mmCIF file of C-alpha atoms in Angstrom:
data_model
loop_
_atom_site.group_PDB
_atom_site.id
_atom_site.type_symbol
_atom_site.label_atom_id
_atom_site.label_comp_id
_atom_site.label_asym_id
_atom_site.label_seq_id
_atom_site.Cartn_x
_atom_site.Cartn_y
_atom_site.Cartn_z
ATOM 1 C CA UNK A 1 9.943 10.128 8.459
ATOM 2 C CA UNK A 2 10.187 13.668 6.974
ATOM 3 C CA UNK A 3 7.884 15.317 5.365
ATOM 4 C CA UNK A 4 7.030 15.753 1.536
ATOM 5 C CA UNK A 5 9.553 18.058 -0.501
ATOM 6 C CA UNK A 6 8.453 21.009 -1.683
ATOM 7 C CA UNK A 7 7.554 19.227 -5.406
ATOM 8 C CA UNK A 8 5.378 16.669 -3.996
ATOM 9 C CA UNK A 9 1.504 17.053 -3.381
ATOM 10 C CA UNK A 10 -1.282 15.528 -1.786
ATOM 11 C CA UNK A 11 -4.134 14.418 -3.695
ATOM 12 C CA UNK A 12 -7.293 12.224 -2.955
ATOM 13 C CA UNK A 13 -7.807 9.283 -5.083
ATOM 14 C CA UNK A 14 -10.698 7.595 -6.017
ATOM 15 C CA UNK A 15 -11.483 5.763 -2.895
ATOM 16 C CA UNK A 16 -10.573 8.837 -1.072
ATOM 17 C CA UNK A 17 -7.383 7.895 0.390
ATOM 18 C CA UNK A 18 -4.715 10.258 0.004
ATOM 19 C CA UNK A 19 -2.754 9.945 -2.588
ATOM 20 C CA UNK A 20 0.755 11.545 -3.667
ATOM 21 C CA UNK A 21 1.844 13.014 -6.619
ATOM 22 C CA UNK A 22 5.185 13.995 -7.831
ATOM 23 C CA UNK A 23 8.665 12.736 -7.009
ATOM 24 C CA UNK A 24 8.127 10.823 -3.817
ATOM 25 C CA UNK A 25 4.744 9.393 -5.559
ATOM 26 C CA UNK A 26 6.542 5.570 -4.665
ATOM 27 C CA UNK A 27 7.185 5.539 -1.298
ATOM 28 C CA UNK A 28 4.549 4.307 0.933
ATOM 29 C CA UNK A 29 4.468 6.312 4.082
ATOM 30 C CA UNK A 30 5.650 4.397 7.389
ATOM 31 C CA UNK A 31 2.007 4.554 9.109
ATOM 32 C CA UNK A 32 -0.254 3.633 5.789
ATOM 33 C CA UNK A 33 2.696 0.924 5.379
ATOM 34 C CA UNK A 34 2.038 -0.310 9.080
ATOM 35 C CA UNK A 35 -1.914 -0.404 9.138
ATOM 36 C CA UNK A 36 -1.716 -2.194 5.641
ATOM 37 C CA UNK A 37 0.433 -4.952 7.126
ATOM 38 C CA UNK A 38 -1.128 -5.074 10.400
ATOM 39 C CA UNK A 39 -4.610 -5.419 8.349
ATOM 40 C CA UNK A 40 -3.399 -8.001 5.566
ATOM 41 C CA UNK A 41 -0.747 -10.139 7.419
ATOM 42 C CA UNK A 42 -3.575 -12.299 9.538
ATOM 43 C CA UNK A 43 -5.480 -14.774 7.428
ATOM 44 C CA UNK A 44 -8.545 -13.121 6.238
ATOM 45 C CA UNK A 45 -11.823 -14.144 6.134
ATOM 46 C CA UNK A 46 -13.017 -14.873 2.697
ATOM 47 C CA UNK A 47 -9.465 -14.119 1.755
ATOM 48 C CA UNK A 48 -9.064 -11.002 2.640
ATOM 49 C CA UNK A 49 -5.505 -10.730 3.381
ATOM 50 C CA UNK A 50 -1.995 -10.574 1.434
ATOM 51 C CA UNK A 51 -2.721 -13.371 -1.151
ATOM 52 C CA UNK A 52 -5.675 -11.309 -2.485
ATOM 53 C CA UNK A 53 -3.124 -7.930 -2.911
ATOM 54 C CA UNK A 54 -0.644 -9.820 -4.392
ATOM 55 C CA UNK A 55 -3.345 -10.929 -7.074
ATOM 56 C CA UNK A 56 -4.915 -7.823 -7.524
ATOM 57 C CA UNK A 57 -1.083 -5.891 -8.169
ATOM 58 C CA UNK A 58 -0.468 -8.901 -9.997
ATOM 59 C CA UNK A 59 2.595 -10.199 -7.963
ATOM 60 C CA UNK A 60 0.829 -13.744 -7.477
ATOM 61 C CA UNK A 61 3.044 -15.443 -9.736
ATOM 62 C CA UNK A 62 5.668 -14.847 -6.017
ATOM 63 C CA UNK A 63 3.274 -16.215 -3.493
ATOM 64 C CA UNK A 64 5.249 -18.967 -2.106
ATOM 65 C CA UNK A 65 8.038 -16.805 -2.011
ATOM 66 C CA UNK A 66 5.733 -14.143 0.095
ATOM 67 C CA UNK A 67 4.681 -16.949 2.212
ATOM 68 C CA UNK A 68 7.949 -17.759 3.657
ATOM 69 C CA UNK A 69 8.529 -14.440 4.966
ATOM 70 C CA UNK A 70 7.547 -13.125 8.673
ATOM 71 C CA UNK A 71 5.564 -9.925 7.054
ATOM 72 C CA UNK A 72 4.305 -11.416 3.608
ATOM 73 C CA UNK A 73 2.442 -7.896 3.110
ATOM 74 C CA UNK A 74 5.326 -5.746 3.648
ATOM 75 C CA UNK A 75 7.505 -7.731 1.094
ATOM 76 C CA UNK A 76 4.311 -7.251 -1.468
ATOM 77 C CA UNK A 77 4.894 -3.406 -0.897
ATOM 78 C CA UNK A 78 8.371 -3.619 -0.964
ATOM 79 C CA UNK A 79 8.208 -4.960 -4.788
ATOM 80 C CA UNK A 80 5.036 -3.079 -5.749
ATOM 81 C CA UNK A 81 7.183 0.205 -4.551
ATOM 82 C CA UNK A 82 10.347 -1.213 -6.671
ATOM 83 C CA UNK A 83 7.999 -1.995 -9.715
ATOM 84 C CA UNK A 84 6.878 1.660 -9.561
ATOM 85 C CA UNK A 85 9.858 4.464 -9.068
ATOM 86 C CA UNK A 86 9.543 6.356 -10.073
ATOM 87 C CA UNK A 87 6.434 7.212 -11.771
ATOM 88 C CA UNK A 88 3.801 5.126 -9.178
ATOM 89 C CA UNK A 89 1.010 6.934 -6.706
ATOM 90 C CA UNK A 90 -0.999 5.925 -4.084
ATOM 91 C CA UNK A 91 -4.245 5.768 -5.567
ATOM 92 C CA UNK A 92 -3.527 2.370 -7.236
ATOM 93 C CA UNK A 93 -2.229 0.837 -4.143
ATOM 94 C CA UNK A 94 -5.404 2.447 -2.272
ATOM 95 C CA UNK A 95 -7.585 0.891 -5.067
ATOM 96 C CA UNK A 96 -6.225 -2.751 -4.904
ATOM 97 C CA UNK A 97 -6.484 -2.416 -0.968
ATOM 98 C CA UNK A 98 -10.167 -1.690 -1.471
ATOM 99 C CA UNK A 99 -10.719 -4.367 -4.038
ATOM 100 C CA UNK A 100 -9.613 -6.804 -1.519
ATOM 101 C CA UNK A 101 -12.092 -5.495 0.869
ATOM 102 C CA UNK A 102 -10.189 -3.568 3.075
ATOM 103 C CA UNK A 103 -12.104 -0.494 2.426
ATOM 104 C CA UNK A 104 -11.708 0.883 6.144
ATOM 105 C CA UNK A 105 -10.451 4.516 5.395
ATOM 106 C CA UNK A 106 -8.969 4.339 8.430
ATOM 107 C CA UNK A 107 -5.976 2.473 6.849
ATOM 108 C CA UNK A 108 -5.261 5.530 4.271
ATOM 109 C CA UNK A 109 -6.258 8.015 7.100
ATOM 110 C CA UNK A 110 -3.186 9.904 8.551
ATOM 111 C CA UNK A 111 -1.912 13.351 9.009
ATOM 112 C CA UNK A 112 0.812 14.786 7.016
ATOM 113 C CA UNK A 113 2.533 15.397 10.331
ATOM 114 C CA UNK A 114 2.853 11.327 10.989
ATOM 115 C CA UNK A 115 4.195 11.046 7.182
#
């Protein structure tokens, strides 16, 4: 992927992930994309995992639908990116990743470089 145009920033958000700001605010960059899938696909313990995003952006009401997909995380982004061009950031994504206890910075952590 390319990097940021000139108009888009880099911000941290409140759980100090990064966050961006301006027009490219909605798209979820490949790598944060991957590590959130990798991380929420599994079944989680204490339910940790995809079902527990989906509540907290409030997409539960599509659960079964979620379900019967090979990557039910990256169809949760794929919607909560659609809900939000073109006005959505980061920071609420990163915040409803912690709330479901994947606080691991690690998943927010890349370089601009691998954006």
């Amino acid at each position: 992927m390319g990097r940021a145009s000139p108009s888009t920033s880099t911000s941290l958000s409140e759980v100090g992930a990064p966050a961006l700001v301006g027009p490219s605010a909605f798209k979820i960059p490949f790598l944060i994309r991957q590590k959130i899938i990798s991380s929420l696909d599994p079944p989680g313990t204490r339910g940790a995992d995809w079902r527990t995003l989906a509540q907290k952006l409030n997409l539960d009401s599509h659960l079964s639908f979620f379900a019967s997909k090979p990557s039910p995380t990256a169809m949760i982004l794929n919607l909560w990116e659609a809900r939000h061009f073109p006005n959505g950031n980061l920071s609420q994504l990163a915040a409803a990743v912690a709330e479901v206890g994947k606080q691991d910075g690690a998943l927010f952590a890349v370089s601009e470089a691998e954006c």
